[in-house]
Coordinates of C-alpha atoms and ligand atoms in Angstrom, one line a residue:
M1113 CA -63.1 -118.5 69.0
A1114 CA -64.5 -116.7 71.7
A1115 CA -63.3 -114.0 73.3
P1116 CA -62.2 -113.1 76.8
P1117 CA -64.0 -111.3 79.1
H1118 CA -61.9 -108.1 78.1
W1119 CA -66.2 -106.3 78.4
V1120 CA -65.5 -106.3 82.4
G1121 CA -62.8 -103.9 81.9
V1122 CA -64.1 -102.0 79.0
L1123 CA -67.6 -101.1 81.0
L1124 CA -65.2 -99.5 83.8
T1125 CA -63.7 -97.5 81.4
P1126 CA -65.5 -96.2 78.7
R1127 CA -64.4 -95.4 75.3
V1128 CA -64.6 -92.2 73.3
P1129 CA -65.2 -92.9 69.8
G1130 CA -62.1 -92.0 68.2
C1131 CA -63.0 -91.1 64.4
T1132 CA -62.6 -87.6 64.4
C1133 CA -65.3 -86.9 61.8
G1134 CA -67.7 -87.0 64.3
C1135 CA -69.5 -89.6 63.1
M1136 CA -70.1 -93.5 64.9
G1137 CA -71.4 -96.0 62.5
T1138 CA -72.2 -94.4 59.5
A1139 CA -70.2 -94.5 56.2
H1140 CA -69.0 -91.7 54.6
L1141 CA -69.2 -89.8 51.1
T1142 CA -67.1 -87.1 50.6
I1143 CA -67.5 -85.4 47.4
D1144 CA -65.1 -82.8 46.2
L1145 CA -66.8 -80.1 44.5
A1146 CA -63.8 -78.3 43.8
A1147 CA -62.8 -81.4 42.1
L1148 CA -66.0 -81.6 40.2
A1149 CA -65.4 -77.6 38.7
A1150 CA -62.0 -78.2 37.5
N1151 CA -63.1 -81.5 35.8
W1152 CA -65.4 -79.2 34.0
R1153 CA -63.3 -76.0 33.0
A1154 CA -60.9 -79.1 32.4
L1155 CA -63.3 -80.8 29.5
D1156 CA -64.4 -76.8 29.0
A1157 CA -61.0 -75.9 27.7
L1158 CA -60.7 -79.3 25.2
S1159 CA -63.2 -77.6 22.8
A1160 CA -63.2 -74.0 21.5
P1161 CA -64.2 -71.1 23.3
S1162 CA -67.1 -70.3 20.7
V1163 CA -68.2 -74.4 21.9
E1164 CA -70.7 -73.9 24.9
T1165 CA -69.7 -77.2 27.6
A1166 CA -73.1 -77.5 29.1
A1167 CA -73.2 -80.2 31.9
V1168 CA -75.1 -83.5 32.0
V1169 CA -77.0 -83.7 35.9
K1170 CA -78.9 -86.9 35.4
A1171 CA -79.7 -89.5 38.1
D1172 CA -79.2 -87.2 40.9
G1173 CA -76.0 -86.0 39.1
Y1174 CA -74.3 -89.3 38.9
G1175 CA -75.7 -90.0 42.4
L1176 CA -73.5 -87.1 43.9
G1177 CA -76.5 -84.6 44.4
A1178 CA -78.0 -82.9 41.9
R1179 CA -78.7 -79.7 43.5
Q1180 CA -75.1 -79.5 44.9
V1181 CA -73.3 -80.6 41.7
A1182 CA -75.6 -78.1 40.1
R1183 CA -74.5 -75.4 41.5
T1184 CA -71.0 -75.8 41.5
L1185 CA -71.1 -76.6 38.0
L1186 CA -73.5 -73.0 37.6
D1187 CA -70.3 -71.4 39.2
A1188 CA -67.6 -73.3 37.4
G1189 CA -69.8 -71.6 34.2
A1190 CA -72.2 -73.7 33.1
R1191 CA -75.0 -72.2 31.2
R1192 CA -77.3 -74.8 29.8
F1193 CA -77.9 -78.7 32.0
F1194 CA -79.3 -81.7 30.8
V1195 CA -81.3 -84.3 33.5
A1196 CA -83.0 -87.6 31.8
V1197 CA -87.1 -86.9 33.3
A1198 CA -88.8 -83.8 33.6
E1199 CA -88.4 -84.4 37.6
E1200 CA -84.8 -84.0 37.7
G1201 CA -85.4 -81.0 35.8
A1202 CA -88.0 -79.6 38.0
A1203 CA -85.5 -80.7 41.0
I1204 CA -82.8 -78.2 39.9
R1205 CA -84.5 -75.0 38.9
E1206 CA -84.4 -73.8 41.8
T1207 CA -80.8 -74.0 41.9
V1208 CA -79.8 -72.8 38.6
G1209 CA -82.3 -70.1 38.6
P1210 CA -85.0 -69.1 36.2
E1211 CA -82.6 -68.5 33.2
R1212 CA -80.1 -71.2 32.9
E1213 CA -81.8 -74.0 29.9
I1214 CA -82.5 -77.4 31.6
C1215 CA -83.0 -79.9 28.8
V1216 CA -84.9 -83.4 29.4
F1217 CA -83.1 -86.5 27.6
S1218 CA -86.8 -88.3 27.6
G1219 CA -88.5 -85.4 25.9
H1220 CA -92.2 -85.0 26.2
M1221 CA -93.8 -87.4 27.9
P1222 CA -97.5 -87.8 28.6
G1223 CA -98.7 -86.1 31.9
D1224 CA -95.4 -84.2 31.2
A1225 CA -96.8 -80.1 29.6
E1226 CA -98.0 -79.1 33.1
M1227 CA -94.7 -79.5 34.8
I1228 CA -92.3 -78.4 30.9
A1229 CA -94.4 -75.4 31.1
A1230 CA -94.2 -74.2 34.9
Q1231 CA -90.7 -75.2 35.5
G1232 CA -89.5 -74.2 32.1
L1233 CA -88.2 -77.2 30.5
V1234 CA -86.5 -77.9 27.2
P1235 CA -87.8 -81.3 26.2
I1236 CA -85.3 -82.8 23.7
L1237 CA -88.5 -84.5 21.4
N1238 CA -87.5 -87.8 20.3
S1239 CA -90.5 -89.0 17.8
I1240 CA -92.8 -88.0 15.7
E1241 CA -95.1 -88.7 18.7
Q1242 CA -93.3 -86.3 21.1
L1243 CA -93.2 -83.8 18.8
T1244 CA -96.9 -84.2 17.9
R1245 CA -97.6 -84.0 21.6
H1246 CA -95.1 -81.4 22.0
F1247 CA -96.8 -78.7 19.4
E1248 CA -100.6 -79.5 20.4
S1249 CA -100.4 -79.2 24.2
L1250 CA -97.2 -76.4 24.4
P1251 CA -97.3 -74.5 21.6
G1252 CA -94.5 -72.5 20.6
H1253 CA -92.7 -73.5 24.1
P1254 CA -89.4 -74.2 23.3
F1255 CA -88.1 -77.7 22.5
G1256 CA -84.9 -79.4 21.3
V1257 CA -85.1 -82.7 18.9
Q1258 CA -82.7 -85.7 19.0
L1259 CA -81.6 -87.2 15.6
D1260 CA -80.6 -91.2 15.7
S1261 CA -77.5 -91.3 13.6
G1262 CA -77.1 -94.9 14.7
M1263 CA -77.7 -95.6 18.0
N1264 CA -81.1 -97.3 17.8
R1265 CA -81.9 -96.1 21.0
L1266 CA -84.2 -92.7 21.4
G1267 CA -84.7 -90.1 18.1
L1268 CA -85.7 -89.9 14.9
E1269 CA -84.6 -92.3 12.0
P1270 CA -83.0 -90.6 8.8
V1271 CA -86.1 -90.6 7.0
E1272 CA -88.4 -89.2 9.9
W1273 CA -86.5 -86.5 9.9
S1274 CA -86.1 -85.7 6.2
A1275 CA -90.1 -85.8 6.4
V1276 CA -90.3 -83.1 9.3
R1277 CA -87.4 -81.6 8.8
E1278 CA -88.6 -78.1 7.0
V1279 CA -91.8 -77.9 9.6
I1280 CA -89.5 -78.6 12.8
L1281 CA -87.0 -76.1 11.9
G1282 CA -89.8 -73.6 11.0
Q1283 CA -90.5 -74.2 15.1
N1284 CA -87.1 -72.8 15.9
P1285 CA -85.4 -75.7 18.2
A1286 CA -83.1 -74.5 20.9
L1287 CA -80.8 -77.2 20.3
V1288 CA -80.3 -80.5 17.3
M1289 CA -78.8 -83.1 18.9
S1290 CA -77.5 -87.1 18.6
H1291 CA -75.8 -89.4 21.0
L1292 CA -72.6 -91.7 20.2
A1293 CA -72.9 -95.7 20.8
C1294 CA -69.4 -96.1 21.0
A1295 CA -67.4 -93.3 22.4
D1296 CA -65.8 -95.2 24.7
D1297 CA -63.4 -96.5 22.5
P1298 CA -61.9 -93.6 20.5
S1299 CA -60.8 -96.4 17.8
D1300 CA -64.4 -97.6 17.0
P1301 CA -65.5 -97.0 13.3
M1302 CA -68.8 -96.5 14.4
N1303 CA -67.6 -93.0 15.7
H1304 CA -67.2 -91.8 12.5
R1305 CA -70.2 -93.4 11.1
Q1306 CA -72.1 -91.5 13.2
L1307 CA -70.4 -88.2 12.9
A1308 CA -71.2 -88.7 8.6
T1309 CA -74.5 -89.7 9.7
F1310 CA -75.0 -86.5 12.1
R1311 CA -73.4 -84.4 9.4
E1312 CA -75.7 -85.5 7.0
M1313 CA -79.1 -84.9 8.4
T1314 CA -77.4 -81.6 10.0
E1315 CA -76.1 -79.7 6.8
G1316 CA -77.7 -76.5 6.5
V1317 CA -79.2 -76.7 9.9
A1318 CA -78.8 -73.4 11.6
V1319 CA -79.4 -73.9 15.3
P1320 CA -76.8 -75.6 18.0
L1321 CA -76.0 -78.6 17.3
S1322 CA -74.7 -81.3 19.8
L1323 CA -73.3 -84.8 19.5
S1324 CA -70.5 -85.4 22.4
A1325 CA -70.6 -86.6 25.7
T1326 CA -67.5 -86.8 27.7
G1327 CA -65.8 -89.3 24.6
G1328 CA -67.2 -87.1 22.1
I1329 CA -65.1 -84.3 23.8
L1330 CA -61.9 -86.5 24.0
M1331 CA -62.4 -87.7 20.3
G1332 CA -61.3 -84.0 18.9
P1333 CA -63.1 -80.3 17.6
E1334 CA -64.9 -82.5 14.7
F1335 CA -67.2 -83.8 16.9
H1336 CA -67.9 -80.7 19.3
F1337 CA -70.4 -79.2 17.1
D1338 CA -71.7 -76.2 19.0
V1339 CA -72.7 -77.6 22.7
T1340 CA -71.0 -80.7 23.9
R1341 CA -72.9 -82.6 27.0
P1342 CA -70.2 -83.9 29.7
G1343 CA -71.0 -86.2 32.4
I1344 CA -68.9 -88.6 34.0
G1345 CA -65.6 -87.1 33.0
L1346 CA -67.3 -84.2 35.5
Y1347 CA -67.6 -87.0 38.4
G1348 CA -64.0 -88.2 38.1
G1349 CA -64.8 -91.0 35.7
L1350 CA -64.0 -92.6 32.6
P1351 CA -62.6 -92.1 29.8
F1352 CA -61.7 -88.7 30.9
S1353 CA -58.4 -90.1 32.4
D1354 CA -57.1 -86.9 33.2
A1355 CA -60.3 -86.5 35.7
A1356 CA -59.2 -85.3 39.4
P1357 CA -61.0 -87.8 41.6
V1358 CA -64.4 -86.3 42.7
V1359 CA -65.4 -89.3 45.3
G1360 CA -64.1 -90.6 48.7
L1361 CA -66.0 -93.3 50.4
S1362 CA -64.5 -94.3 54.2
I1363 CA -66.6 -96.8 55.7
P1364 CA -66.4 -97.6 59.7
V1365 CA -65.2 -101.1 61.1
I1366 CA -67.6 -102.6 63.4
Q1367 CA -66.0 -105.7 64.6
V1368 CA -62.9 -107.2 64.0
R1369 CA -62.3 -111.3 65.0
E1370 CA -59.5 -114.0 64.7
I1371 CA -60.2 -116.4 62.2
A1372 CA -58.4 -119.8 62.2
A1373 CA -56.9 -121.6 59.4
G1374 CA -60.4 -123.6 58.0
E1375 CA -62.7 -121.2 59.3
I1376 CA -64.8 -119.7 57.1
V1377 CA -66.1 -116.2 56.3
G1378 CA -70.1 -114.7 55.8
Y1379 CA -72.8 -115.8 53.3
G1380 CA -72.3 -119.3 51.8
G1381 CA -68.7 -120.0 53.4
S1382 CA -67.8 -119.2 49.8
W1383 CA -63.9 -117.9 51.5
L1384 CA -61.9 -119.8 53.6
A1385 CA -59.1 -119.0 55.7
D1386 CA -55.7 -121.2 54.9
T1387 CA -54.0 -119.5 57.3
P1388 CA -54.8 -117.6 60.9
T1389 CA -56.3 -114.4 59.5
R1390 CA -57.6 -111.1 61.1
V1391 CA -61.3 -110.2 59.8
A1392 CA -62.8 -106.6 59.9
T1393 CA -66.4 -106.2 59.5
L1394 CA -67.5 -103.0 58.1
S1395 CA -70.5 -101.2 58.2
A1396 CA -71.6 -100.9 54.6
G1397 CA -73.0 -103.5 51.8
Y1398 CA -74.7 -103.8 48.7
A1399 CA -77.9 -101.8 49.6
D1400 CA -75.4 -98.6 50.0
G1401 CA -74.5 -99.8 46.6
L1402 CA -71.6 -102.0 47.0
I1403 CA -72.6 -104.1 44.9
R1404 CA -72.8 -108.2 45.3
A1405 CA -70.2 -109.0 42.6
M1406 CA -67.3 -106.9 44.0
G1407 CA -67.6 -110.4 46.9
N1408 CA -64.2 -111.8 47.3
E1409 CA -62.9 -109.2 44.2
A1410 CA -62.5 -105.4 45.4
V1411 CA -60.1 -104.3 47.8
L1412 CA -60.2 -101.4 50.4
F1413 CA -57.6 -99.7 51.6
H1414 CA -55.6 -98.4 54.6
G1415 CA -53.6 -95.4 53.3
D1416 CA -52.0 -96.7 50.6
V1417 CA -52.0 -100.4 52.2
P1418 CA -54.9 -102.4 50.2
C1419 CA -56.8 -104.6 52.1
P1420 CA -59.0 -107.5 50.4
L1421 CA -62.6 -107.8 50.7
V1422 CA -63.0 -111.7 51.9
G1423 CA -66.5 -113.4 51.5
R1424 CA -69.5 -112.3 49.8
V1425 CA -71.0 -109.3 50.4
S1426 CA -74.0 -108.4 53.2
M1427 CA -76.7 -106.0 52.7
D1428 CA -75.0 -103.7 55.5
L1429 CA -71.5 -105.8 56.1
L1430 CA -68.4 -106.3 54.1
T1431 CA -65.8 -108.5 55.5
V1432 CA -62.0 -107.1 54.9
D1433 CA -59.0 -109.0 55.6
V1434 CA -56.9 -106.6 57.9
S1435 CA -54.4 -109.0 58.9
H1436 CA -51.4 -107.3 57.3
L1437 CA -51.9 -103.5 59.1
P1438 CA -49.9 -103.3 62.1
E1439 CA -53.2 -102.0 64.3
V1440 CA -56.7 -101.8 62.7
P1441 CA -58.1 -98.9 62.0
E1442 CA -61.4 -96.8 62.9
A1443 CA -62.4 -97.0 59.0
L1444 CA -61.3 -98.6 55.9
D1445 CA -61.6 -96.4 52.4
I1446 CA -62.9 -97.9 49.0
L1447 CA -63.1 -95.2 46.6
G1448 CA -60.4 -92.1 47.1
P1449 CA -57.0 -91.2 45.4
Q1450 CA -55.7 -94.7 45.5
Q1451 CA -58.9 -96.4 44.2
S1452 CA -61.3 -94.4 41.5
V1453 CA -64.9 -95.6 40.7
D1454 CA -63.6 -97.1 37.6
D1455 CA -60.8 -99.4 39.7
L1456 CA -63.8 -100.3 41.7
A1457 CA -66.3 -101.0 38.8
D1458 CA -63.0 -103.6 37.5
A1459 CA -63.4 -105.7 40.4
A1460 CA -67.2 -105.9 40.0
E1461 CA -67.2 -105.7 36.1
T1462 CA -68.9 -103.0 35.7
I1463 CA -68.3 -99.6 34.8
G1464 CA -67.6 -96.5 37.0
Y1465 CA -71.0 -95.1 36.0
E1466 CA -72.8 -97.9 37.7
I1467 CA -71.0 -97.4 40.9
L1468 CA -71.4 -94.0 41.2
T1469 CA -75.2 -94.1 40.2
S1470 CA -75.6 -96.8 42.9
L1471 CA -74.3 -95.1 46.2
G1472 CA -77.0 -95.2 48.4
P1473 CA -78.9 -93.1 50.8
R1474 CA -77.3 -94.4 54.2
Y1475 CA -73.9 -92.5 53.7
R1476 CA -73.4 -89.4 55.7
R1477 CA -72.3 -87.1 53.1
S1478 CA -69.8 -84.0 53.2
Y1479 CA -69.0 -81.6 50.5
I1480 CA -65.8 -79.8 50.4
Ligands
PLP1732 C1 -75.9 -89.4 29.8 C2 -75.9 -88.5 28.8 C3 -74.7 -87.9 28.5 C4 -73.8 -87.7 28.9 O1 -72.3 -88.9 28.8 P1 -71.5 -89.4 30.0 O2 -70.9 -90.4 29.2 O3 -71.7 -88.9 31.1 O4 -70.6 -88.1 29.8 C5 -74.8 -87.0 27.4 N1 -76.1 -87.2 26.5 C6 -76.7 -88.0 26.1 C7 -77.8 -88.0 25.3 C8 -76.7 -89.3 27.8 O5 -77.7 -89.9 27.4

């Protein structure tokens, strides 16, 4: 509907932007580093003092900034960090200092030798091919080994391991690890099957052993071994249901309009007003990781009041029904104490991991 020419008055009365955070049009991502540290300590407290709790900071610290995250977890007490690829290890080396161990899950890839050596990274070797590459290009350089206890993703199979085990152990690996496929569901029988396989494969092995990420830590001491590798729980995600929320995301309102019954909103007209509706258009979209599957499903919040997303998610915009709010706020929250990354993930039929690691580069970020 056409707006009356208020603009004349607006031109005569310049408005001061009301947002107290000082931003204008940029969505604002808040990362609570104290909550991150508290989550590390809480997960650390779930295992015996003899068990080392490491920290997984791959994918740019699950999207929250690997350096800031690593610095915080270092101060909290983490001594060993895990990343996915060598470049991610190089990115945090200066932050964590020369002494801390940085392990690389993808192992020793072709062309990585120089970076592994220069940055003092510990590749977790996954195959005979990687073992060969490592011993040939960097003899004597520290390494770990991943065993496949049943996930069939990375690591040496039991037959391969038994063939090379004595030779490898003679080279004194820094860590022997495996990974659980189904630890988000403690009742899944796969967990104990993998535990038994890992025990069998590591019988008599006198180097530090590691099996569990966040889910395995929650399943109890038999899964802990010497080193645990939490990731998602640190960042406030399930399966660590007691996690403190780490991320807040507030998205500014650009424009508000009144929609008449029978009018559509957004691409494809996927939402149709059945009564007069006030719709706010917000400045973030799927290019910022608010994935398209949230369209017509997710809710945003003004304080504790939910406001449904209506219509499709655009690349840079969201449209939200704010009819029930007494006045339209400057911004609405999509992540925060009212809505966790997992709540939002449910609306988009995905998991908290994907919501976090999709958060785009356009946000103004504040670390508190
Ligand atoms: C990502 C990853 C982790 C951390 O898992 P979370 O479920 O995020 O705690 C640990 N180990 C390996 C091998 C991983 O790939």
